Each structure stands twice: as C-alpha cells, then as structure tokens.
Short mmCIF file of C-alpha atoms in Angstrom, two decimals:
data_model
loop_
_atom_site.label_atom_id
_atom_site.label_comp_id
_atom_site.label_asym_id
_atom_site.label_seq_id
_atom_site.Cartn_x
_atom_site.Cartn_y
_atom_site.Cartn_z
CA MET A 1 -10.38 -25.32 23.59
CA THR A 2 -11.91 -25.32 20.14
CA ALA A 3 -11.88 -22.52 17.63
CA PRO A 4 -15.17 -20.78 16.90
CA ASN A 5 -17.05 -21.87 13.81
CA VAL A 6 -16.17 -19.55 10.96
CA ASP A 7 -17.33 -19.47 7.38
CA PRO A 8 -14.85 -19.12 4.51
CA ILE A 9 -14.37 -15.57 3.26
CA ALA A 10 -13.81 -15.07 -0.46
CA LEU A 11 -11.09 -12.54 -1.30
CA VAL A 12 -9.39 -11.34 -4.46
CA VAL A 13 -5.77 -10.56 -3.60
CA ASN A 14 -3.41 -9.28 -6.28
CA GLY A 15 -5.85 -10.48 -8.93
CA THR A 16 -6.03 -14.02 -7.57
CA PRO A 17 -9.11 -15.44 -5.86
CA ALA A 18 -8.49 -16.78 -2.36
CA SER A 19 -10.70 -18.26 0.30
CA VAL A 20 -9.72 -17.92 3.94
CA THR A 21 -11.32 -19.51 6.95
CA VAL A 22 -10.61 -17.05 9.72
CA ASP A 23 -12.60 -15.00 12.19
CA ALA A 24 -14.52 -12.34 10.25
CA ASP A 25 -13.11 -9.63 12.54
CA MET A 26 -9.47 -10.62 11.98
CA PRO A 27 -7.56 -7.63 10.62
CA LEU A 28 -6.77 -7.91 6.91
CA LEU A 29 -3.09 -7.33 7.76
CA TRP A 30 -2.81 -10.66 9.58
CA VAL A 31 -4.75 -12.52 6.90
CA LEU A 32 -2.32 -11.20 4.29
CA ARG A 33 0.83 -11.89 6.30
CA GLN A 34 0.00 -15.06 8.21
CA THR A 35 -2.70 -16.82 6.23
CA LEU A 36 -1.75 -15.89 2.66
CA GLY A 37 2.02 -15.55 3.16
CA LEU A 38 2.37 -11.99 1.82
CA PRO A 39 4.86 -10.33 4.20
CA GLY A 40 5.36 -7.08 2.25
CA THR A 41 2.54 -5.36 4.13
CA LYS A 42 4.11 -4.34 7.44
CA PHE A 43 2.75 -4.08 10.97
CA GLY A 44 3.62 -0.74 12.50
CA CYS A 45 1.16 0.48 15.09
CA GLY A 46 -2.07 -1.53 14.95
CA ILE A 47 -4.23 1.62 15.17
CA ALA A 48 -4.03 3.07 11.63
CA ALA A 49 -1.68 5.83 12.73
CA CYS A 50 1.48 5.03 10.74
CA GLY A 51 0.58 3.71 7.27
CA ALA A 52 3.08 0.83 7.21
CA CYS A 53 0.21 -1.57 6.57
CA MET A 54 -1.35 0.33 3.65
CA VAL A 55 -2.92 -1.76 0.87
CA HIS A 56 -5.31 -0.85 -1.92
CA VAL A 57 -8.93 -1.96 -1.70
CA ASP A 58 -10.65 -1.28 -5.00
CA GLY A 59 -7.78 1.14 -5.75
CA VAL A 60 -8.11 3.16 -2.54
CA PRO A 61 -5.36 3.09 0.13
CA VAL A 62 -6.64 1.42 3.29
CA PRO A 63 -4.84 0.66 6.57
CA SER A 64 -5.06 -3.11 6.77
CA CYS A 65 -4.30 -3.26 10.50
CA VAL A 66 -7.78 -1.98 11.40
CA THR A 67 -9.76 -3.33 8.45
CA PRO A 68 -11.69 -6.51 9.27
CA VAL A 69 -11.24 -9.13 6.59
CA SER A 70 -15.02 -9.44 6.29
CA ALA A 71 -15.19 -5.78 5.16
CA VAL A 72 -13.16 -6.54 2.03
CA ALA A 73 -14.79 -9.78 0.96
CA GLY A 74 -15.10 -9.83 -2.82
CA LYS A 75 -13.24 -6.54 -3.26
CA ALA A 76 -9.99 -6.13 -5.20
CA ILE A 77 -7.13 -6.09 -2.67
CA THR A 78 -3.67 -5.12 -3.90
CA THR A 79 -0.57 -5.50 -1.76
CA ILE A 80 2.94 -4.29 -2.47
CA GLU A 81 3.66 -7.74 -3.93
CA GLY A 82 0.89 -7.31 -6.52
CA LEU A 83 1.57 -3.71 -7.46
CA HIS A 84 2.29 -3.37 -11.19
CA GLY A 85 1.67 -1.17 -14.17
CA PRO A 86 3.12 2.13 -15.41
CA VAL A 87 2.36 4.14 -12.28
CA ALA A 88 3.79 1.50 -9.96
CA GLU A 89 6.88 1.20 -12.16
CA ALA A 90 7.35 4.97 -12.18
CA VAL A 91 7.04 5.19 -8.38
CA GLN A 92 9.31 2.22 -7.72
CA GLY A 93 11.88 3.51 -10.22
CA SER A 94 11.84 6.98 -8.67
CA TRP A 95 12.17 5.51 -5.18
CA ALA A 96 15.28 3.64 -6.29
CA ALA A 97 16.76 6.50 -8.32
CA LEU A 98 16.44 8.96 -5.45
CA ASP A 99 17.46 6.48 -2.76
CA VAL A 100 14.28 7.23 -0.81
CA PRO A 101 14.39 4.52 1.86
CA GLN A 102 16.65 4.84 4.84
CA CYS A 103 15.59 1.99 7.12
CA GLY A 104 12.92 0.96 4.60
CA TYR A 105 10.30 -0.27 7.06
CA CYS A 106 7.57 2.17 6.06
CA GLN A 107 8.30 2.08 2.36
CA SER A 108 5.74 -0.49 1.21
CA GLY A 109 3.00 1.67 2.74
CA GLN A 110 4.56 4.84 1.33
CA VAL A 111 4.70 3.34 -2.16
CA MET A 112 1.09 2.14 -1.95
CA SER A 113 -0.10 5.63 -1.01
CA ALA A 114 2.04 7.28 -3.69
CA VAL A 115 0.70 4.99 -6.41
CA ALA A 116 -2.89 5.67 -5.33
CA LEU A 117 -2.18 9.40 -5.44
CA LEU A 118 -0.71 9.27 -8.95
CA ASN A 119 -3.56 7.07 -10.15
CA ALA A 120 -5.95 9.77 -8.94
CA LYS A 121 -3.91 12.84 -9.91
CA ALA A 122 -1.21 12.58 -12.56
CA THR A 123 0.52 15.87 -11.69
CA PRO A 124 0.15 16.47 -7.96
CA THR A 125 1.26 19.65 -6.22
CA ASP A 126 3.28 19.62 -3.01
CA ASP A 127 0.02 20.17 -1.11
CA ASP A 128 -1.60 17.22 -2.92
CA ILE A 129 1.35 15.03 -1.97
CA ASP A 130 1.33 16.18 1.64
CA THR A 131 -2.40 15.49 1.92
CA ALA A 132 -2.22 12.08 0.23
CA MET A 133 0.79 10.97 2.24
CA GLN A 134 -0.31 12.27 5.66
CA ALA A 135 -1.41 8.80 6.80
CA ASN A 136 2.15 7.49 6.27
CA LEU A 137 4.83 8.13 8.86
CA CYS A 138 8.53 7.79 8.20
CA ARG A 139 10.56 7.50 11.38
CA CYS A 140 13.73 8.26 9.45
CA GLY A 141 12.30 11.52 8.10
CA THR A 142 12.83 10.96 4.39
CA TYR A 143 9.83 13.15 3.53
CA PRO A 144 11.75 15.46 1.17
CA ARG A 145 12.97 12.44 -0.83
CA ILE A 146 9.48 10.92 -0.82
CA ARG A 147 7.99 14.15 -2.21
CA ALA A 148 10.77 14.43 -4.81
CA ALA A 149 10.26 10.81 -5.86
CA ILE A 150 6.53 11.35 -6.34
CA HIS A 151 7.21 14.41 -8.51
CA ARG A 152 9.81 12.45 -10.48
CA ALA A 153 7.38 9.55 -10.99
CA ALA A 154 4.68 11.98 -12.18
CA GLU A 155 7.12 13.46 -14.71
CA ALA A 156 8.05 9.97 -15.94
CA LEU A 157 4.48 8.83 -16.47
CA PRO A 158 3.87 10.24 -19.96
CA THR A 159 7.05 8.52 -21.12
CA LEU A 160 6.20 5.22 -19.47
CA SER A 161 2.59 5.26 -20.66
CA LYS A 162 3.51 5.46 -24.35
CA GLY A 163 3.42 1.95 -25.68
CA SER A 164 2.87 0.42 -22.25
CA THR A 165 0.56 -2.54 -21.89
CA GLY A 166 -0.40 -2.08 -18.28
#
C-alpha cells in the first residue's frame, strides 16, 4: 500500500522554519512529537479536553491534539521546548519554587497556558487564572499550587523585566 500524495507544509516551530511532508489533517501534536522530535508536548486525551498538548500558535494557547497541521502553516508555533523570555522564566521559576508538579504529566500544558495568561494580563485575579486555566486538567489536583505559582510569577515580572533582553 502506498501513502497518499502530500505536499510539504511550511511551519515555524520555536522560531525555526521547518517543512513537513505529512497528511494535512494530521494533528499538530503528532507532527511535533513524531516528525519534529519535540516530545515536551504531551498526549492526554485526543479530544482537547485535558490541555496536556497545549502549544502557542501566534501567542494563543491551542490544543495541538485536535489542530490539523495545515491550519497552522506559516504561523508561529511555540512548544514548551521553545518557551523563553521573562514571562516564561517567571512561570518556570515559580513552578519550581512552589513545587507545583506532582506527577508532572500535565505541566507542560499548564505552563503554556500560564505564560499565555501572563502575556495577556500581567496581574491576573483568581477568576482570571481560573478562566485561563480551565482547559488544563491536573489529575493530581495541584490547582492551589498552580494558582499560587501564577500569582508569584506575576509578582516577579516587574523585577525580571528590568534589564531583561527578552
């Protein structure tokens, strides 16, 4: 049996151009993990119900398990491996300082959503956090630590931003 004819799809992943020759309907998750070798984006449910597969597309959190790769052609895709800058550093530092992960499986998706939130709103309320993080499930129930880490990251941002280059 032969594979169907497919045209290359141009992507920009973590700031680097990539061309993949896969079925246009293949979920972005599998392109990232299997074709491009970026395993930080996790498979959880396959129906956009858990958030483990969250990536940024043009800065917006998107569940990669239900996003066809053709839908993100030419857009800026950021995975947990490519996350950087003051907001990402503040979130990652707060996650570590507050020992947020328990099993850790959902954490790449949690971090991606938290960074997107803080990029959009520098000082979120508890309601803002709950709304922004509602697409991310944590089977271990570390929600109080996640909320606390987001608040801590928000508080750290003015300090980190002074003199930062990105």
